[in-house]
Tab-separated table of N, CA, C and O in Angstrom:
chain	number	residue	atom	x	y	z
A	191	MET	N	18.885	-14.500	-22.316
A	191	MET	CA	17.852	-15.084	-21.455
A	191	MET	C	17.029	-13.907	-20.878
A	191	MET	O	17.486	-12.953	-20.342
A	192	ARG	N	15.681	-14.036	-21.094
A	192	ARG	CA	14.813	-12.985	-20.515
A	192	ARG	C	14.377	-13.364	-19.172
A	192	ARG	O	14.022	-14.568	-18.874
A	193	VAL	N	14.404	-12.427	-18.349
A	193	VAL	CA	13.901	-12.632	-16.985
A	193	VAL	C	12.925	-11.454	-16.616
A	193	VAL	O	13.266	-10.287	-16.846
A	194	LEU	N	11.707	-11.840	-16.254
A	194	LEU	CA	10.724	-10.848	-15.818
A	194	LEU	C	10.459	-11.008	-14.307
A	194	LEU	O	10.016	-12.106	-13.924
A	195	ASN	N	10.898	-9.980	-13.529
A	195	ASN	CA	10.714	-10.089	-12.120
A	195	ASN	C	10.368	-8.715	-11.502
A	195	ASN	O	11.158	-7.811	-11.543
A	196	PRO	N	9.100	-8.488	-11.148
A	196	PRO	CA	7.988	-9.441	-11.104
A	196	PRO	C	7.342	-9.607	-12.474
A	196	PRO	O	7.485	-8.686	-13.271
A	197	ALA	N	6.745	-10.678	-12.703
A	197	ALA	CA	6.086	-10.960	-13.931
A	197	ALA	C	4.574	-11.038	-13.787
A	197	ALA	O	3.875	-11.572	-14.626
A	198	ASP	N	4.077	-10.284	-12.753
A	198	ASP	CA	2.649	-10.394	-12.462
A	198	ASP	C	1.822	-9.789	-13.658
A	198	ASP	O	0.783	-10.269	-13.976
A	199	ASN	N	2.340	-8.723	-14.208
A	199	ASN	CA	1.494	-8.099	-15.321
A	199	ASN	C	1.497	-8.920	-16.598
A	199	ASN	O	0.556	-9.032	-17.226
A	200	TYR	N	2.609	-9.668	-16.830
A	200	TYR	CA	2.726	-10.561	-17.983
A	200	TYR	C	1.970	-11.786	-17.778
A	200	TYR	O	1.231	-12.246	-18.655
A	201	VAL	N	2.052	-12.429	-16.640
A	201	VAL	CA	1.344	-13.585	-16.356
A	201	VAL	C	-0.188	-13.275	-16.164
A	201	VAL	O	-1.035	-14.048	-16.634
A	202	GLY	N	-0.377	-12.166	-15.543
A	202	GLY	CA	-1.745	-11.613	-15.438
A	202	GLY	C	-2.733	-12.572	-14.788
A	202	GLY	O	-2.555	-13.244	-13.805
A	203	LYS	N	-3.906	-12.789	-15.524
A	203	LYS	CA	-4.875	-13.595	-14.996
A	203	LYS	C	-4.806	-14.981	-15.752
A	203	LYS	O	-5.844	-15.710	-15.751
A	204	ALA	N	-3.621	-15.355	-16.204
A	204	ALA	CA	-3.518	-16.657	-16.929
A	204	ALA	C	-3.503	-17.862	-15.976
A	204	ALA	O	-3.723	-18.991	-16.443
A	205	ALA	N	-3.357	-17.606	-14.698
A	205	ALA	CA	-3.306	-18.812	-13.771
A	205	ALA	C	-4.694	-19.418	-13.684
A	205	ALA	O	-5.680	-18.679	-13.395
A	206	LYS	N	-4.815	-20.682	-13.915
A	206	LYS	CA	-6.149	-21.340	-13.908
A	206	LYS	C	-6.626	-21.735	-12.516
A	206	LYS	O	-7.775	-21.727	-12.307
A	207	TYR	N	-5.726	-22.189	-11.711
A	207	TYR	CA	-6.088	-22.821	-10.445
A	207	TYR	C	-5.604	-22.161	-9.217
A	207	TYR	O	-6.039	-22.583	-8.095
A	208	SER	N	-4.673	-21.280	-9.216
A	208	SER	CA	-4.161	-20.676	-8.006
A	208	SER	C	-4.232	-19.200	-8.005
A	208	SER	O	-4.299	-18.484	-9.036
A	209	VAL	N	-4.263	-18.727	-6.773
A	209	VAL	CA	-4.168	-17.244	-6.552
A	209	VAL	C	-2.967	-16.949	-5.742
A	209	VAL	O	-2.683	-17.624	-4.696
A	210	LEU	N	-2.238	-15.881	-6.032
A	210	LEU	CA	-1.049	-15.514	-5.227
A	210	LEU	C	-1.418	-14.994	-3.852
A	210	LEU	O	-2.447	-14.216	-3.771
A	211	ASP	N	-0.624	-15.277	-2.885
A	211	ASP	CA	-0.799	-14.659	-1.577
A	211	ASP	C	-0.304	-13.235	-1.722
A	211	ASP	O	0.498	-12.905	-2.684
A	212	THR	N	-0.623	-12.346	-0.810
A	212	THR	CA	-0.167	-10.863	-0.933
A	212	THR	C	1.307	-10.769	-0.902
A	212	THR	O	1.849	-9.716	-1.327
A	213	ASP	N	2.059	-11.717	-0.265
A	213	ASP	CA	3.458	-11.609	-0.260
A	213	ASP	C	4.219	-12.419	-1.297
A	213	ASP	O	5.435	-12.634	-1.206
A	214	GLU	N	3.548	-12.712	-2.352
A	214	GLU	CA	4.093	-13.529	-3.445
A	214	GLU	C	3.968	-12.765	-4.761
A	214	GLU	O	3.224	-11.918	-4.929
A	215	GLN	N	4.879	-13.237	-5.690
A	215	GLN	CA	4.776	-12.637	-7.056
A	215	GLN	C	5.304	-13.753	-8.049
A	215	GLN	O	5.884	-14.692	-7.571
A	216	TYR	N	5.028	-13.460	-9.288
A	216	TYR	CA	5.517	-14.389	-10.364
A	216	TYR	C	6.886	-13.910	-10.871
A	216	TYR	O	7.232	-12.739	-10.898
A	217	LEU	N	7.717	-14.978	-11.170
A	217	LEU	CA	8.966	-14.784	-11.831
A	217	LEU	C	8.922	-15.600	-13.140
A	217	LEU	O	8.503	-16.729	-13.055
A	218	LEU	N	9.297	-15.078	-14.216
A	218	LEU	CA	9.327	-15.709	-15.500
A	218	LEU	C	10.758	-15.669	-16.041
A	218	LEU	O	11.395	-14.692	-16.012
A	219	VAL	N	11.193	-16.926	-16.393
A	219	VAL	CA	12.518	-16.991	-16.976
A	219	VAL	C	12.412	-17.807	-18.268
A	219	VAL	O	11.860	-18.885	-18.331
A	220	ASP	N	13.042	-17.233	-19.364
A	220	ASP	CA	13.169	-17.995	-20.627
A	220	ASP	C	14.397	-18.841	-20.518
A	220	ASP	O	15.468	-18.368	-20.184
A	221	VAL	N	14.220	-20.114	-21.028
A	221	VAL	CA	15.406	-21.094	-21.095
A	221	VAL	C	15.457	-21.692	-22.437
A	221	VAL	O	14.384	-21.729	-23.132
A	222	LYS	N	16.648	-22.127	-22.839
A	222	LYS	CA	16.836	-22.869	-24.014
A	222	LYS	C	17.847	-23.966	-23.648
A	222	LYS	O	18.925	-23.743	-23.102
A	223	VAL	N	17.413	-25.207	-23.896
A	223	VAL	CA	18.216	-26.374	-23.511
A	223	VAL	C	18.560	-27.177	-24.751
A	223	VAL	O	17.797	-27.208	-25.838
A	224	ARG	N	19.745	-27.824	-24.716
A	224	ARG	CA	20.150	-28.635	-25.903
A	224	ARG	C	20.514	-29.989	-25.376
A	224	ARG	O	21.189	-30.138	-24.429
A	225	CYS	N	20.149	-31.044	-26.153
A	225	CYS	CA	20.502	-32.402	-25.833
A	225	CYS	C	21.916	-32.605	-26.422
A	225	CYS	O	22.035	-32.682	-27.654
A	226	VAL	N	22.927	-32.668	-25.566
A	226	VAL	CA	24.302	-32.860	-26.086
A	226	VAL	C	24.630	-34.310	-26.235
A	226	VAL	O	25.760	-34.632	-26.714
A	227	SER	N	23.772	-35.237	-25.962
A	227	SER	CA	24.098	-36.663	-26.192
A	227	SER	C	24.212	-36.910	-27.710
A	227	SER	O	23.411	-36.371	-28.481
A	228	ALA	N	25.046	-37.881	-28.144
A	228	ALA	CA	25.122	-38.118	-29.580
A	228	ALA	C	24.242	-39.300	-29.945
A	228	ALA	O	23.992	-39.370	-31.094
A	229	GLU	N	23.802	-40.025	-29.026
A	229	GLU	CA	22.978	-41.238	-29.323
A	229	GLU	C	21.604	-41.358	-28.606
A	229	GLU	O	20.651	-41.820	-29.225
A	230	GLU	N	21.602	-40.882	-27.374
A	230	GLU	CA	20.346	-41.099	-26.626
A	230	GLU	C	19.435	-39.683	-26.635
A	230	GLU	O	20.071	-38.675	-26.571
A	231	THR	N	18.105	-39.837	-26.552
A	231	THR	CA	17.305	-38.771	-26.337
A	231	THR	C	17.420	-38.225	-24.936
A	231	THR	O	17.819	-39.027	-23.983
A	232	CYS	N	17.213	-37.015	-24.682
A	232	CYS	CA	17.267	-36.435	-23.358
A	232	CYS	C	15.871	-36.144	-22.903
A	232	CYS	O	15.014	-35.737	-23.759
A	233	ARG	N	15.527	-36.337	-21.617
A	233	ARG	CA	14.176	-35.921	-21.102
A	233	ARG	C	14.368	-34.896	-20.112
A	233	ARG	O	15.096	-35.019	-19.158
A	234	ILE	N	13.611	-33.834	-20.287
A	234	ILE	CA	13.722	-32.594	-19.412
A	234	ILE	C	12.314	-31.962	-19.322
A	234	ILE	O	11.617	-31.889	-20.410
A	235	THR	N	11.910	-31.575	-18.176
A	235	THR	CA	10.702	-30.875	-17.984
A	235	THR	C	10.990	-29.547	-17.143
A	235	THR	O	12.113	-29.336	-16.593
A	236	GLU	N	9.959	-28.788	-16.956
A	236	GLU	CA	10.101	-27.464	-16.148
A	236	GLU	C	10.454	-27.846	-14.746
A	236	GLU	O	11.160	-27.040	-14.051
A	237	PHE	N	10.129	-28.965	-14.244
A	237	PHE	CA	10.398	-29.384	-12.872
A	237	PHE	C	11.901	-29.746	-12.566
A	237	PHE	O	12.303	-29.892	-11.439
A	238	ASP	N	12.659	-29.815	-13.650
A	238	ASP	CA	14.064	-30.041	-13.523
A	238	ASP	C	14.823	-28.747	-13.235
A	238	ASP	O	16.057	-28.767	-12.907
A	239	PHE	N	14.122	-27.591	-13.225
A	239	PHE	CA	14.692	-26.306	-12.851
A	239	PHE	C	14.217	-25.873	-11.522
A	239	PHE	O	13.104	-26.120	-11.075
A	240	GLY	N	15.010	-25.072	-10.788
A	240	GLY	CA	14.611	-24.426	-9.636
A	240	GLY	C	15.249	-23.062	-9.508
A	240	GLY	O	16.170	-22.754	-10.235
A	241	VAL	N	14.720	-22.285	-8.520
A	241	VAL	CA	15.251	-20.961	-8.288
A	241	VAL	C	15.561	-20.924	-6.840
A	241	VAL	O	14.779	-21.349	-5.969
A	242	GLU	N	16.786	-20.414	-6.495
A	242	GLU	CA	17.149	-20.262	-5.051
A	242	GLU	C	17.352	-18.766	-4.802
A	242	GLU	O	17.915	-18.003	-5.660
A	243	SER	N	17.041	-18.284	-3.589
A	243	SER	CA	17.362	-16.805	-3.286
A	243	SER	C	18.407	-16.762	-2.238
A	243	SER	O	18.924	-17.735	-1.687
A	244	ASN	N	18.892	-15.466	-2.009
A	244	ASN	CA	19.917	-15.247	-0.982
A	244	ASN	C	19.488	-15.715	0.384
A	244	ASN	O	20.325	-16.131	1.193
A	245	ALA	N	18.179	-15.691	0.516
A	245	ALA	CA	17.629	-16.111	1.910
A	245	ALA	C	17.617	-17.617	2.054
A	245	ALA	O	17.252	-18.087	3.085
A	246	GLY	N	18.057	-18.349	0.911
A	246	GLY	CA	18.133	-19.795	1.010
A	246	GLY	C	16.830	-20.497	0.680
A	246	GLY	O	16.725	-21.667	0.859
A	247	ARG	N	15.789	-19.734	0.234
A	247	ARG	CA	14.518	-20.378	-0.192
A	247	ARG	C	14.716	-21.033	-1.481
A	247	ARG	O	15.331	-20.480	-2.424
A	248	ASP	N	14.093	-22.257	-1.648
A	248	ASP	CA	14.181	-22.952	-2.931
A	248	ASP	C	12.742	-22.926	-3.504
A	248	ASP	O	11.761	-23.232	-2.820
A	249	TYR	N	12.607	-22.556	-4.785
A	249	TYR	CA	11.349	-22.463	-5.444
A	249	TYR	C	11.255	-23.417	-6.566
A	249	TYR	O	12.166	-23.304	-7.534
A	250	PRO	N	10.282	-24.338	-6.604
A	250	PRO	CA	10.144	-25.109	-7.831
A	250	PRO	C	9.393	-24.446	-8.950
A	250	PRO	O	8.671	-23.481	-8.658
A	251	ALA	N	9.503	-24.900	-10.145
A	251	ALA	CA	8.808	-24.340	-11.298
A	251	ALA	C	7.320	-24.616	-11.168
A	251	ALA	O	6.946	-25.744	-10.563
A	252	GLU	N	6.480	-23.850	-11.685
A	252	GLU	CA	4.985	-24.092	-11.741
A	252	GLU	C	4.760	-24.887	-12.982
A	252	GLU	O	5.436	-24.776	-14.072
A	253	LEU	N	3.772	-25.709	-12.941
A	253	LEU	CA	3.328	-26.504	-14.091
A	253	LEU	C	2.834	-25.698	-15.144
A	253	LEU	O	1.930	-24.896	-14.901
A	254	SER	N	3.384	-25.783	-16.324
A	254	SER	CA	2.942	-24.934	-17.484
A	254	SER	C	1.443	-25.123	-17.766
A	254	SER	O	0.771	-24.220	-18.173
A	255	GLY	N	0.896	-26.296	-17.593
A	255	GLY	CA	-0.521	-26.537	-17.766
A	255	GLY	C	-1.384	-25.861	-16.838
A	255	GLY	O	-2.617	-25.850	-17.044
A	256	ASN	N	-0.942	-25.257	-15.754
A	256	ASN	CA	-1.693	-24.451	-14.843
A	256	ASN	C	-1.965	-23.131	-15.280
A	256	ASN	O	-2.604	-22.280	-14.497
A	257	PHE	N	-1.548	-22.715	-16.519
A	257	PHE	CA	-1.758	-21.450	-17.043
A	257	PHE	C	-2.499	-21.542	-18.409
A	257	PHE	O	-2.258	-22.455	-19.142
A	258	SER	N	-3.272	-20.552	-18.655
A	258	SER	CA	-4.035	-20.557	-19.966
A	258	SER	C	-3.231	-20.432	-21.155
A	258	SER	O	-2.041	-20.067	-21.084
A	259	ASP	N	-3.779	-20.782	-22.273
A	259	ASP	CA	-3.078	-20.814	-23.535
A	259	ASP	C	-2.770	-19.434	-24.056
A	259	ASP	O	-2.175	-19.186	-25.013
A	260	ASP	N	-3.282	-18.373	-23.311
A	260	ASP	CA	-2.960	-17.020	-23.602
A	260	ASP	C	-1.393	-16.686	-23.364
A	260	ASP	O	-0.883	-15.764	-24.093
A	261	LEU	N	-0.805	-17.555	-22.559
A	261	LEU	CA	0.685	-17.382	-22.487
A	261	LEU	C	1.320	-18.145	-23.451
A	261	LEU	O	1.367	-19.440	-23.381
A	262	LYS	N	1.891	-17.595	-24.499
A	262	LYS	CA	2.481	-18.349	-25.547
A	262	LYS	C	3.967	-18.718	-25.192
A	262	LYS	O	4.605	-17.901	-24.435
A	263	GLY	N	4.460	-19.773	-25.708
A	263	GLY	CA	5.894	-20.083	-25.573
A	263	GLY	C	6.334	-20.675	-24.263
A	263	GLY	O	7.472	-20.497	-23.832
A	264	MET	N	5.386	-21.331	-23.586
A	264	MET	CA	5.777	-21.851	-22.298
A	264	MET	C	6.710	-23.139	-22.549
A	264	MET	O	6.503	-23.865	-23.570
A	265	PHE	N	7.620	-23.350	-21.700
A	265	PHE	CA	8.478	-24.527	-21.834
A	265	PHE	C	7.760	-25.739	-21.242
A	265	PHE	O	7.333	-25.740	-20.133
A	266	GLU	N	7.617	-26.719	-22.154
A	266	GLU	CA	6.888	-27.929	-21.770
A	266	GLU	C	7.879	-29.066	-21.671
A	266	GLU	O	7.506	-30.130	-21.050
A	267	GLY	N	8.966	-28.984	-22.303
A	267	GLY	CA	9.954	-30.017	-22.185
A	267	GLY	C	9.521	-31.381	-22.831
A	267	GLY	O	8.714	-31.395	-23.752
A	268	GLY	N	10.010	-32.465	-22.232
A	268	GLY	CA	9.681	-33.746	-22.805
A	268	GLY	C	10.985	-34.447	-23.436
A	268	GLY	O	12.069	-34.107	-22.961
A	269	GLU	N	10.787	-35.250	-24.375
A	269	GLU	CA	11.862	-35.858	-25.080
A	269	GLU	C	12.519	-34.896	-26.128
A	269	GLU	O	11.842	-34.367	-26.942
A	270	ILE	N	13.818	-34.817	-26.051
A	270	ILE	CA	14.621	-33.958	-26.892
A	270	ILE	C	15.618	-34.923	-27.685
A	270	ILE	O	16.396	-35.583	-27.007
A	271	ASP	N	15.450	-34.980	-28.936
A	271	ASP	CA	16.387	-35.783	-29.822
A	271	ASP	C	17.842	-35.327	-29.660
A	271	ASP	O	18.109	-34.076	-29.420
A	272	PRO	N	18.808	-36.236	-29.843
A	272	PRO	CA	20.235	-35.902	-29.704
A	272	PRO	C	20.572	-34.698	-30.711
A	272	PRO	O	20.206	-34.711	-31.794
A	273	GLY	N	21.262	-33.696	-30.089
A	273	GLY	CA	21.708	-32.562	-30.897
A	273	GLY	C	20.679	-31.418	-31.075
A	273	GLY	O	20.903	-30.433	-31.629
A	274	LYS	N	19.368	-31.782	-30.705
A	274	LYS	CA	18.269	-30.795	-30.792
A	274	LYS	C	18.081	-29.920	-29.571
A	274	LYS	O	18.639	-30.254	-28.518
A	275	SER	N	17.295	-28.822	-29.759
A	275	SER	CA	17.027	-27.892	-28.718
A	275	SER	C	15.555	-27.712	-28.405
A	275	SER	O	14.776	-28.081	-29.292
A	276	ALA	N	15.337	-27.208	-27.204
A	276	ALA	CA	13.949	-26.879	-26.881
A	276	ALA	C	14.006	-25.642	-25.980
A	276	ALA	O	15.004	-25.423	-25.344
A	277	SER	N	13.009	-24.732	-26.128
A	277	SER	CA	13.058	-23.479	-25.455
A	277	SER	C	11.613	-22.994	-25.037
A	277	SER	O	10.681	-23.605	-25.521
A	278	GLY	N	11.576	-22.024	-24.054
A	278	GLY	CA	10.400	-21.573	-23.619
A	278	GLY	C	10.444	-20.866	-22.326
A	278	GLY	O	11.500	-20.762	-21.694
A	279	SER	N	9.389	-20.470	-21.758
A	279	SER	CA	9.298	-19.723	-20.521
A	279	SER	C	8.949	-20.670	-19.370
A	279	SER	O	8.062	-21.504	-19.495
A	280	ILE	N	9.566	-20.427	-18.185
A	280	ILE	CA	9.204	-21.174	-16.974
A	280	ILE	C	8.736	-20.102	-15.982
A	280	ILE	O	9.377	-19.078	-15.863
A	281	ILE	N	7.755	-20.475	-15.310
A	281	ILE	CA	7.166	-19.601	-14.255
A	281	ILE	C	7.467	-20.123	-12.872
A	281	ILE	O	7.303	-21.333	-12.672
A	282	PHE	N	7.902	-19.143	-11.973
A	282	PHE	CA	8.022	-19.555	-10.518
A	282	PHE	C	7.137	-18.560	-9.705
A	282	PHE	O	6.910	-17.471	-10.077
A	283	VAL	N	6.745	-19.063	-8.516
A	283	VAL	CA	6.079	-18.189	-7.547
A	283	VAL	C	7.040	-18.023	-6.413
A	283	VAL	O	7.503	-18.997	-5.818
A	284	ILE	N	7.413	-16.734	-6.234
A	284	ILE	CA	8.495	-16.464	-5.245
A	284	ILE	C	7.912	-15.408	-4.272
A	284	ILE	O	6.907	-14.724	-4.509
A	285	LYS	N	8.590	-15.283	-3.110
A	285	LYS	CA	8.193	-14.243	-2.100
A	285	LYS	C	8.605	-12.854	-2.601
A	285	LYS	O	9.706	-12.695	-3.267
A	286	ARG	N	7.798	-11.819	-2.363
A	286	ARG	CA	8.147	-10.513	-2.754
A	286	ARG	C	9.412	-10.012	-2.113
A	286	ARG	O	9.648	-10.382	-0.991
A	287	GLY	N	10.187	-9.315	-2.828
A	287	GLY	CA	11.502	-8.745	-2.326
A	287	GLY	C	12.608	-9.612	-2.261
A	287	GLY	O	13.695	-9.325	-1.734
A	288	GLU	N	12.490	-10.813	-2.782
A	288	GLU	CA	13.644	-11.803	-2.833
A	288	GLU	C	14.738	-11.168	-3.615
A	288	GLU	O	14.533	-10.503	-4.671
A	289	SER	N	15.956	-11.465	-3.302
A	289	SER	CA	17.101	-10.963	-4.063
A	289	SER	C	18.085	-12.115	-4.220
A	289	SER	O	17.990	-13.206	-3.622
A	290	GLY	N	19.081	-11.802	-5.091
A	290	GLY	CA	20.157	-12.793	-5.348
A	290	GLY	C	19.584	-14.158	-5.935
A	290	GLY	O	20.027	-15.289	-5.574
A	291	LEU	N	18.651	-13.991	-6.751
A	291	LEU	CA	18.027	-15.173	-7.387
A	291	LEU	C	18.911	-15.866	-8.426
A	291	LEU	O	19.618	-15.268	-9.168
A	292	VAL	N	18.964	-17.228	-8.287
A	292	VAL	CA	19.771	-18.088	-9.093
A	292	VAL	C	18.932	-19.252	-9.691
A	292	VAL	O	18.258	-19.894	-8.856
A	293	LEU	N	18.971	-19.305	-10.947
A	293	LEU	CA	18.252	-20.419	-11.619
A	293	LEU	C	19.250	-21.552	-11.697
A	293	LEU	O	20.424	-21.373	-11.968
A	294	TYR	N	18.812	-22.734	-11.323
A	294	TYR	CA	19.691	-23.861	-11.368
A	294	TYR	C	19.052	-25.156	-12.008
A	294	TYR	O	17.886	-25.279	-11.985
A	295	TYR	N	19.934	-26.019	-12.474
A	295	TYR	CA	19.546	-27.243	-13.145
A	295	TYR	C	20.669	-28.283	-12.863
A	295	TYR	O	21.834	-27.892	-12.949
A	296	PRO	N	20.283	-29.471	-12.479
A	296	PRO	CA	19.009	-29.889	-12.233
A	296	PRO	C	18.572	-29.572	-10.779
A	296	PRO	O	19.450	-29.340	-9.905
A	297	ARG	N	17.200	-29.565	-10.480
A	297	ARG	CA	16.761	-29.177	-9.154
A	297	ARG	C	17.030	-30.373	-8.215
A	297	ARG	O	17.298	-30.132	-6.995
A	298	MET	N	16.901	-31.492	-8.626
A	298	MET	CA	16.910	-32.709	-7.787
A	298	MET	C	18.153	-33.655	-8.292
A	298	MET	O	18.375	-33.651	-9.478
A	299	PHE	N	18.771	-34.291	-7.472
A	299	PHE	CA	19.678	-35.358	-7.820
A	299	PHE	C	20.838	-34.941	-8.773
A	299	PHE	O	21.014	-35.372	-9.814
A	300	ALA	N	21.619	-33.907	-8.276
A	300	ALA	CA	22.661	-33.355	-9.062
A	300	ALA	C	23.918	-34.156	-8.782
A	300	ALA	O	24.895	-33.708	-8.103
A	301	PHE	N	23.933	-35.393	-9.328
A	301	PHE	CA	25.155	-36.287	-9.147
A	301	PHE	C	26.334	-35.704	-9.627
A	301	PHE	O	27.450	-35.906	-9.097
A	302	GLY	N	26.315	-35.054	-10.847
A	302	GLY	CA	27.483	-34.494	-11.452
A	302	GLY	C	27.660	-33.053	-11.305
A	302	GLY	O	28.295	-32.392	-12.124
A	303	GLY	N	26.968	-32.494	-10.329
A	303	GLY	CA	27.065	-31.043	-10.220
A	303	GLY	C	25.818	-30.481	-10.874
A	303	GLY	O	25.002	-31.123	-11.457
A	304	SER	N	25.726	-29.144	-10.788
A	304	SER	CA	24.630	-28.425	-11.437
A	304	SER	C	25.063	-27.164	-12.180
A	304	SER	O	26.103	-26.634	-11.840
A	305	ALA	N	24.283	-26.737	-13.062
A	305	ALA	CA	24.455	-25.410	-13.759
A	305	ALA	C	23.662	-24.378	-12.971
A	305	ALA	O	22.519	-24.599	-12.627
A	306	LYS	N	24.268	-23.280	-12.740
A	306	LYS	CA	23.621	-22.049	-12.051
A	306	LYS	C	23.835	-20.871	-12.809
A	306	LYS	O	24.845	-20.608	-13.377
A	307	PHE	N	22.673	-20.120	-12.936
A	307	PHE	CA	22.635	-18.840	-13.620
A	307	PHE	C	22.087	-17.746	-12.807
A	307	PHE	O	20.893	-17.832	-12.332
A	308	LYS	N	22.866	-16.644	-12.561
A	308	LYS	CA	22.391	-15.597	-11.698
A	308	LYS	C	21.295	-14.770	-12.439
A	308	LYS	O	21.558	-14.333	-13.605
A	309	LEU	N	20.279	-14.498	-11.808
A	309	LEU	CA	19.135	-13.857	-12.404
A	309	LEU	C	18.980	-12.412	-11.871
A	309	LEU	O	18.345	-11.585	-12.550
A	310	SER	N	19.551	-12.075	-10.785
A	310	SER	CA	19.382	-10.764	-10.184
A	310	SER	C	20.576	-10.426	-9.290
A	310	SER	O	21.337	-11.299	-8.897
A	311	ARG	N	20.645	-9.140	-8.879
A	311	ARG	CA	21.766	-8.764	-7.991
A	311	ARG	C	21.461	-9.151	-6.622
A	311	ARG	O	20.409	-9.232	-6.139
């Protein structure tokens, strides 16, 4: 899994509609998801992922459509057929200096628990 923190140079000027505050930066995380259902399609979007910091801040994913097509390989999600996979990059806007970042899924309504992945020390 690739993690760019900060990802300001990579994301660059690709943001179409927003400008970062001086205390913010981009975080980019590559994900690969697989639909483990044997019969039903799975529906997943970038908004199903979140990042949490040691300070307890919760960061939602940015909408991939808010960035220009210059950024290749963005995770768009959608319907995934049983046994198939989807992958791509997800962008988050986080406060500068955050530590102990953890990517988690699902971000909302974790009835059966959630998967967590440590992104930094």
